[in-house]
XYZ file of C-alpha atoms in Angstrom:
541
model
C 31.645 -16.978 28.013
C 28.867 -16.514 25.459
C 27.233 -19.736 26.685
C 27.251 -18.525 30.286
C 25.752 -15.182 29.220
C 23.082 -17.010 27.243
C 22.176 -19.180 30.258
C 21.986 -16.111 32.487
C 19.847 -14.264 29.954
C 17.523 -17.258 29.676
C 17.327 -17.464 33.461
C 16.384 -13.786 33.643
C 13.636 -14.309 31.068
C 12.259 -17.294 32.993
C 12.378 -15.306 36.244
C 10.553 -12.403 34.608
C 7.942 -14.691 33.073
C 7.436 -16.476 36.396
C 6.998 -13.100 38.079
C 4.247 -12.139 35.662
C 2.543 -15.519 35.572
C -1.218 -15.764 35.988
C -1.769 -12.404 34.381
C 1.576 -10.731 35.061
C 0.633 -8.794 38.187
C 1.015 -11.496 40.835
C 3.750 -9.717 42.743
C 1.730 -6.530 42.962
C -0.956 -8.286 44.979
C 1.054 -10.660 47.131
C 3.094 -10.567 50.311
C 3.702 -7.198 51.985
C 1.986 -5.193 49.291
C -1.346 -6.991 49.063
C -4.132 -4.430 49.006
C -1.757 -1.474 49.309
C -3.711 1.781 48.946
C -2.902 4.114 46.083
C -1.883 6.855 48.531
C 0.511 4.521 50.328
C 4.224 3.902 49.789
C 3.943 0.325 51.008
C 6.346 -2.049 49.201
C 5.135 -3.254 45.840
C 6.838 -4.948 42.902
C 5.890 -4.271 39.283
C 7.045 -6.312 36.323
C 8.112 -4.068 33.433
C 9.036 -4.888 29.848
C 11.420 -2.232 28.517
C 12.314 -2.847 24.878
C 15.524 -0.833 25.288
C 17.248 -2.420 28.260
C 17.174 -5.479 30.464
C 19.429 -4.211 33.260
C 18.425 -5.188 36.781
C 16.695 -2.514 38.853
C 19.367 -2.340 41.520
C 21.609 0.651 40.820
C 21.592 3.870 42.931
C 18.907 5.550 40.809
C 16.676 2.475 41.043
C 17.106 2.348 44.820
C 16.235 6.037 45.102
C 13.054 5.509 43.057
C 12.042 2.672 45.386
C 12.747 4.841 48.460
C 10.576 7.648 47.061
C 7.669 5.509 45.878
C 7.861 2.112 47.550
C 7.962 0.511 44.117
C 10.525 -2.050 43.040
C 10.615 -2.741 39.325
C 11.401 -6.175 37.972
C 12.785 -5.551 34.480
C 12.006 -8.195 31.895
C 14.965 -8.996 29.664
C 14.118 -8.162 26.016
C 16.239 -10.945 24.541
C 16.107 -11.220 20.758
C 13.681 -9.067 18.797
C 11.539 -6.980 21.208
C 8.596 -6.939 18.775
C 8.603 -10.734 18.589
C 8.592 -10.928 22.398
C 5.756 -8.390 22.566
C 3.744 -10.406 20.036
C 4.373 -13.583 22.030
C 3.219 -11.957 25.272
C 0.127 -10.619 23.521
C -0.771 -14.002 22.030
C -0.273 -15.859 25.311
C -1.907 -13.232 27.495
C 1.116 -13.501 29.782
C 1.604 -9.763 30.220
C 3.818 -7.791 32.602
C 2.402 -4.916 34.638
C 3.971 -2.231 32.431
C 5.270 -2.261 28.853
C 7.394 0.211 26.952
C 7.106 -0.198 23.189
C 7.389 1.868 20.013
C 4.878 4.716 19.912
C 2.625 4.804 16.852
C 3.748 1.349 15.711
C 1.746 -1.652 14.539
C 2.546 -3.468 17.777
C 1.265 -0.513 19.834
C -1.939 -0.512 17.785
C -2.334 -4.257 18.424
C -1.945 -3.759 22.170
C -4.568 -1.002 22.133
C -7.113 -2.735 19.881
C -6.871 -6.040 21.770
C -7.379 -4.391 25.146
C -3.941 -5.536 26.344
C -3.243 -2.039 27.685
C -5.776 0.029 29.587
C -7.070 3.588 29.073
C -5.355 5.991 31.461
C -7.576 9.066 31.528
C -9.326 8.449 34.858
C -6.032 7.472 36.492
C -4.398 10.650 35.180
C -7.220 12.756 36.622
C -6.883 11.127 40.064
C -3.163 10.448 40.393
C -1.348 12.373 37.656
C -0.914 16.058 38.594
C 2.718 16.137 37.462
C 1.847 14.300 34.262
C -0.788 16.927 33.439
C 1.643 19.747 34.173
C 4.627 18.332 32.293
C 2.908 16.764 29.282
C 0.406 19.555 28.597
C -1.116 19.281 25.112
C 1.076 16.250 24.367
C -1.615 14.215 26.129
C -4.165 15.509 23.625
C -1.894 14.636 20.711
C -1.210 11.076 21.873
C -4.879 10.175 22.255
C -6.181 7.195 20.339
C -8.996 7.501 17.784
C -11.468 6.666 20.572
C -10.366 9.790 22.451
C -8.524 7.911 25.195
C -4.876 7.912 26.304
C -3.251 4.481 26.398
C 0.414 5.402 26.847
C 2.830 8.137 27.862
C 5.423 9.237 25.322
C 9.087 9.601 26.196
C 11.498 12.141 24.705
C 8.428 14.260 24.093
C 8.295 18.024 23.510
C 9.780 19.792 20.484
C 13.468 20.426 20.956
C 15.217 23.059 18.883
C 18.211 20.962 18.022
C 20.082 20.268 14.765
C 19.641 16.997 12.923
C 20.880 16.945 9.310
C 23.360 19.248 7.626
C 26.379 19.547 5.355
C 29.583 18.825 7.244
C 33.010 20.179 6.372
C 36.492 20.018 7.894
C 37.074 23.365 9.556
C 40.852 23.422 9.122
C 40.497 22.894 5.379
C 37.726 25.501 5.166
C 40.092 28.057 6.674
C 42.814 27.112 4.198
C 40.322 27.565 1.359
C 39.664 31.142 2.458
C 36.102 30.812 3.736
C 36.590 33.643 6.220
C 33.940 34.544 8.780
C 31.526 31.899 7.520
C 33.561 29.294 9.340
C 31.821 30.139 12.596
C 29.473 33.127 12.307
C 26.278 31.157 11.688
C 25.831 32.390 8.124
C 24.629 29.797 5.577
C 26.309 28.895 2.297
C 24.589 29.044 -1.054
C 24.625 25.906 -3.183
C 27.066 27.641 -5.526
C 29.402 28.570 -2.675
C 29.354 25.019 -1.336
C 30.085 23.532 -4.727
C 32.914 26.028 -5.293
C 34.505 24.893 -2.022
C 34.440 21.289 -3.227
C 36.093 22.368 -6.504
C 38.743 24.452 -4.713
C 39.523 21.566 -2.399
C 39.999 19.166 -5.289
C 42.247 21.649 -7.134
C 44.361 22.535 -4.099
C 44.697 18.995 -2.749
C 44.855 16.370 -5.534
C 46.249 14.038 -2.872
C 46.576 14.129 0.918
C 49.180 11.980 2.680
C 49.647 10.011 -0.524
C 45.915 9.254 -0.887
C 43.625 10.635 -3.564
C 41.559 13.425 -2.073
C 37.767 13.099 -1.888
C 35.797 16.380 -1.936
C 32.659 14.734 -0.555
C 31.551 11.259 0.507
C 28.220 9.877 1.745
C 27.018 6.849 3.693
C 25.303 4.520 1.235
C 23.976 2.421 4.106
C 22.211 5.418 5.631
C 20.182 6.873 2.771
C 17.909 8.545 5.330
C 20.666 10.960 6.339
C 21.670 11.568 2.720
C 18.155 12.312 1.503
C 17.258 14.134 4.729
C 20.150 16.557 4.269
C 19.496 17.281 0.610
C 15.738 17.581 1.183
C 16.427 19.980 4.042
C 18.507 22.123 1.692
C 15.472 22.458 -0.607
C 12.979 23.056 2.215
C 11.068 19.841 1.613
C 8.582 18.504 4.174
C 7.624 14.879 4.982
C 4.716 15.259 2.568
C 3.988 17.656 -0.262
C 0.840 19.493 0.773
C -1.273 20.958 -2.011
C -4.949 21.952 -2.174
C -5.547 20.541 1.287
C -4.224 17.112 0.353
C -1.030 15.282 1.282
C 1.056 13.889 -1.545
C 4.218 11.798 -1.452
C 7.258 14.060 -1.361
C 8.370 12.782 -4.768
C 5.587 14.959 -6.195
C 7.140 18.081 -4.669
C 8.547 20.240 -7.509
C 11.755 20.510 -5.479
C 12.286 16.745 -5.464
C 13.643 16.490 -8.997
C 15.766 19.618 -8.478
C 17.182 18.053 -5.312
C 18.164 14.811 -7.020
C 19.630 16.715 -9.968
C 21.865 18.699 -7.606
C 23.097 15.519 -5.921
C 23.669 13.951 -9.331
C 25.561 16.999 -10.614
C 28.073 16.687 -7.770
C 28.576 13.052 -8.741
C 28.969 13.748 -12.467
C 31.466 16.569 -11.811
C 33.701 14.223 -9.847
C 33.059 16.024 -6.558
C 31.336 13.056 -4.949
C 32.985 9.801 -3.916
C 32.407 7.235 -6.681
C 32.005 4.466 -4.075
C 29.499 6.174 -1.788
C 26.367 4.298 -2.862
C 27.759 0.870 -1.932
C 29.570 1.850 1.250
C 28.605 0.492 4.639
C 28.665 2.609 7.780
C 32.007 1.267 8.997
C 33.669 1.997 5.641
C 32.114 5.446 5.609
C 33.487 6.241 9.059
C 36.920 4.944 8.072
C 36.942 7.202 5.013
C 36.019 10.278 7.043
C 38.723 9.459 9.580
C 41.315 8.916 6.826
C 42.113 12.622 6.596
C 41.602 12.957 2.834
C 37.853 13.791 2.824
C 36.592 17.379 2.969
C 32.798 17.113 3.273
C 29.794 14.889 3.866
C 26.034 15.188 4.455
C 24.914 13.603 7.718
C 23.028 13.707 10.974
C 25.074 15.531 13.612
C 25.609 12.473 15.823
C 26.817 10.195 13.019
C 30.287 11.726 12.704
C 31.341 11.363 16.328
C 33.694 8.431 15.807
C 35.559 9.892 12.803
C 35.831 13.261 14.532
C 37.318 11.665 17.644
C 39.981 9.913 15.546
C 40.799 13.026 13.527
C 41.122 15.048 16.714
C 43.297 12.460 18.469
C 45.734 12.323 15.537
C 46.356 16.086 15.416
C 50.045 16.944 15.486
C 49.275 20.256 17.185
C 46.861 19.878 20.160
C 45.906 23.546 19.840
C 44.483 22.838 16.381
C 42.888 19.467 17.177
C 39.311 20.773 17.235
C 39.725 22.326 13.790
C 40.450 18.910 12.234
C 36.840 17.847 12.836
C 33.786 17.951 10.570
C 31.426 20.817 11.452
C 27.804 21.121 10.378
C 26.535 23.919 8.106
C 23.400 25.094 6.371
C 23.452 25.165 2.554
C 20.670 26.945 0.653
C 19.213 25.646 -2.604
C 18.542 28.252 -5.298
C 15.398 30.198 -4.425
C 15.211 28.797 -0.880
C 15.772 31.203 2.013
C 17.508 30.268 5.255
C 14.222 30.163 7.202
C 12.629 27.854 4.635
C 15.169 25.054 5.065
C 14.016 21.894 6.841
C 17.193 20.231 8.111
C 15.769 19.485 11.569
C 12.823 17.048 11.488
C 11.904 16.076 15.068
C 8.708 14.683 16.523
C 7.381 16.418 19.627
C 5.666 13.139 20.514
C 8.876 11.221 21.066
C 9.882 7.640 20.401
C 8.381 5.130 22.815
C 5.203 4.707 24.834
C 4.893 3.556 28.459
C 1.612 1.711 29.068
C -0.162 -0.146 31.885
C -1.433 -3.601 30.922
C -4.762 -5.219 31.791
C -2.832 -7.724 33.967
C -1.700 -4.982 36.351
C -3.412 -5.555 39.720
C -2.539 -2.128 41.121
C -2.852 0.476 38.341
C -3.331 3.230 40.926
C 0.081 2.691 42.503
C 1.563 2.279 39.038
C 0.164 5.644 38.007
C 1.605 7.200 41.168
C 5.013 5.855 40.163
C 4.682 7.192 36.607
C 3.561 10.568 37.950
C 6.668 10.744 40.125
C 8.933 9.812 37.199
C 7.272 12.466 35.031
C 7.769 15.162 37.672
C 10.759 17.467 37.603
C 12.191 15.615 40.597
C 11.778 12.311 38.772
C 13.324 13.642 35.574
C 16.474 14.830 37.331
C 16.711 11.565 39.263
C 16.485 9.454 36.089
C 18.803 11.641 34.029
C 21.184 13.239 36.573
C 21.323 10.660 39.331
C 21.145 11.078 43.096
C 21.408 14.505 44.729
C 24.468 14.808 46.983
C 26.128 11.925 45.190
C 25.994 12.755 41.469
C 24.920 16.406 41.575
C 24.290 19.295 43.956
C 21.916 22.238 44.056
C 23.908 25.487 44.063
C 22.365 28.956 43.841
C 19.098 27.434 42.695
C 20.642 25.404 39.883
C 21.439 21.727 39.371
C 25.226 21.341 39.172
C 26.693 17.962 38.153
C 29.748 16.640 39.950
C 32.844 16.618 37.692
C 33.623 12.970 38.396
C 30.236 11.962 36.948
C 30.858 13.820 33.709
C 34.381 12.390 33.529
C 33.070 8.846 34.036
C 30.687 9.208 31.106
C 33.460 10.602 28.933
C 35.650 7.602 29.677
C 33.016 4.869 29.331
C 29.387 5.827 28.781
C 27.948 2.307 29.172
C 29.849 1.546 32.348
C 29.016 4.909 33.925
C 25.316 4.475 33.142
C 25.307 0.924 34.486
C 26.958 1.786 37.793
C 25.218 5.106 38.510
C 21.841 4.434 36.873
C 21.998 7.820 35.151
C 20.183 7.731 31.794
C 19.743 3.964 32.123
C 15.957 4.197 31.822
C 14.327 6.863 29.693
C 10.794 6.463 31.015
C 8.580 9.558 30.709
C 11.527 11.753 29.690
C 10.847 15.267 28.420
C 13.058 17.209 26.035
C 14.400 20.606 26.986
C 15.366 22.399 30.197
C 13.940 22.208 33.678
C 12.661 25.220 35.628
C 16.215 26.309 36.512
C 17.349 26.243 32.878
C 19.506 23.125 33.102
C 18.608 20.380 30.617
C 16.883 17.250 31.861
C 19.265 15.242 29.696
C 22.527 15.772 31.571
C 24.814 13.613 29.451
C 23.251 14.429 26.101
C 22.791 18.173 26.533
C 24.569 19.717 29.551
C 28.141 19.373 28.442
C 28.605 20.396 24.854
C 31.552 20.420 22.448
C 32.666 22.775 19.653
C 31.049 20.688 16.894
C 27.666 20.606 18.618
C 27.851 24.266 19.652
C 28.395 25.397 16.069
C 25.717 23.030 14.734
C 23.220 24.590 17.155
C 24.279 28.052 16.022
C 24.027 27.127 12.341
C 21.025 24.806 12.247
C 18.871 24.751 15.393
C 16.448 27.185 13.752
C 15.627 24.598 11.062
C 13.866 22.319 13.578
C 10.242 21.528 12.799
C 7.678 19.185 14.317
C 6.997 16.035 12.312
C 4.279 14.843 14.725
C 1.366 15.881 12.458
C 2.859 13.683 9.711
C 4.099 10.691 11.699
C 2.602 7.248 10.949
C -0.059 8.379 8.475
C 0.282 5.257 6.353
C -2.167 2.359 6.132
C -2.672 -0.066 9.001
C -0.234 -2.970 9.177
C -1.268 -6.266 7.649
C -3.605 -4.666 5.102
C -3.212 -4.851 1.299
C -2.563 -1.108 1.372
C 0.359 -1.626 3.766
C 1.948 -3.982 1.224
C 1.279 -1.347 -1.427
C 2.977 1.287 0.740
C 6.064 -0.890 1.130
C 6.236 -1.427 -2.628
C 6.009 2.311 -3.306
C 8.734 3.146 -0.776
C 11.033 0.411 -2.070
C 10.593 1.704 -5.612
C 11.418 5.275 -4.571
C 14.530 4.133 -2.701
C 15.698 2.122 -5.711
C 15.264 5.018 -8.121
C 16.810 7.545 -5.745
C 20.148 5.788 -6.171
C 19.654 5.325 -9.907
C 19.004 9.047 -10.327
C 21.875 10.034 -8.060
C 24.306 7.941 -10.124
C 22.913 8.668 -13.608
C 25.579 9.539 -16.227
C 23.634 12.538 -17.603
C 21.074 15.019 -16.302
C 18.675 13.937 -19.026
C 18.775 10.412 -17.643
C 17.937 11.733 -14.178
C 14.687 13.094 -15.596
C 14.035 9.871 -17.517
C 14.569 7.789 -14.374
C 12.285 10.122 -12.396
C 9.500 9.771 -14.956
C 9.892 5.991 -14.950
C 9.771 5.965 -11.147
C 6.535 7.957 -11.140
C 4.960 5.509 -13.604
C 5.902 2.574 -11.389
C 4.704 4.098 -8.122
C 1.418 5.093 -9.743
C 0.994 1.527 -10.944
C 1.799 0.324 -7.418
C -1.077 2.404 -6.002
C 0.407 5.763 -5.006
C -2.787 7.760 -5.611
C -4.786 5.389 -3.416
C -2.170 5.663 -0.678
C -2.218 9.458 -0.839
C -5.951 9.392 -0.109
C -5.169 7.349 3.007
C -2.423 9.789 4.079
C -4.810 12.716 3.644
C -7.706 11.009 5.412
C -5.541 10.003 8.391
C -4.028 13.495 8.521
C -7.448 15.158 8.639
C -8.662 12.709 11.291
C -5.618 13.513 13.403
C -6.129 17.259 13.086
C -9.771 16.873 14.091
C -8.893 14.652 17.065
C -6.260 17.108 18.272
C -8.671 20.025 17.932
C -11.452 18.214 19.811
C -9.048 17.122 22.567
C -7.922 20.634 23.460
């Protein structure tokens, strides 16, 4: 079976490459669509490399897009590593008509600097009214250093939505006498949180014959661990002082943060095995029923919560068996100073038109349609009258669609086309108040609802700080990697230190090593790039 799939995948790649031969836009200028005017809906085929999916453009959503625009998209299969494929296409000059790649990445910078993707400003002015309306100042913020736009972000726009937080079993919280704080949105102090861990350990030495664990963490996902504890102390991506950006390890809160994490470990409140655990082991521990708390991104406890809920002896209390997300305040940090919700308003990926595209005008018309409110609901909700209906001025999804996604997300997306392609997608609600992201945001659950209540107000925009490091392939980029690797290594050493004094000793040793690795030089680069970005954004308004 694997061999057959491999042959099919290879065949798809060869078909895609053939379609984009001689510059990648052959199909756009041949057959029925040769010379099609930009204001026409005459049939046209565009080759499109989407790093996220290689599904054929033949589901109901795809067909509706073609009906609306006249455009058929030939998806190129991103077999293997997408970056390697993108590098290969760049080196060979064998480019598709459209590419979707990581925004702000080295590969995006290569495509811009080599002229592989074209500037879009004139096309936006002529054929992008919906793009201008929907993107707003995001277009100014995604301009290149030369003042031109080369791509359109997806998942753009700041969304007030929880990310990191401290998660606790609600049923156990109630048994420990937490009271109204279980669901009234009020944060816990660090002392209150620690006292709950102590009470849990005292009340439940064992659960179902297993030793109880007050708190565990995912050693394979240090980003969620550090993100949660940094959020508790109100730390930002960089420590800003005297108009300069410094690495966050220089923030006075950094050492306090690590000391707090270490104190939980030394007091026996933290799982002794956490630092070496892989994600699967972590999920199994949470689902085992003998763990009270963790520190995680909201979406990373879905599997354990589903198992805990399914194994409830009393269906009426099933929801309470799950881990719920809460805000914990470090000493001296107020609730509005916490930073649990880092999110970039500039999104994840970038959709760009390549120099091989023989009909950029029609391509821009397609992108403008996809960016429009009509296009957003088509991509993310499906076809009107089939997947959803308009009732009393609001988009209303059909129950069978929601049920299908509950049963099997991948299969439902494949057959309906809903949320299969996330091109030009905007965060937040449409004009009628319903979210563009039907499956991710329309239908909520108790865990998400409470997380929004507890932590949505901690969201902040990381866009000003994204990708401020040195350019890839430079000596400074190697230096940056060395500094980050050193910090990651010492983070674990400090977290697991046997005494608080040794935490401080390890911190001081870490600072010596990162200074020797070039931290001060890197911080000048961060600051310079940050100031350039601020100036570019100001000039672009």
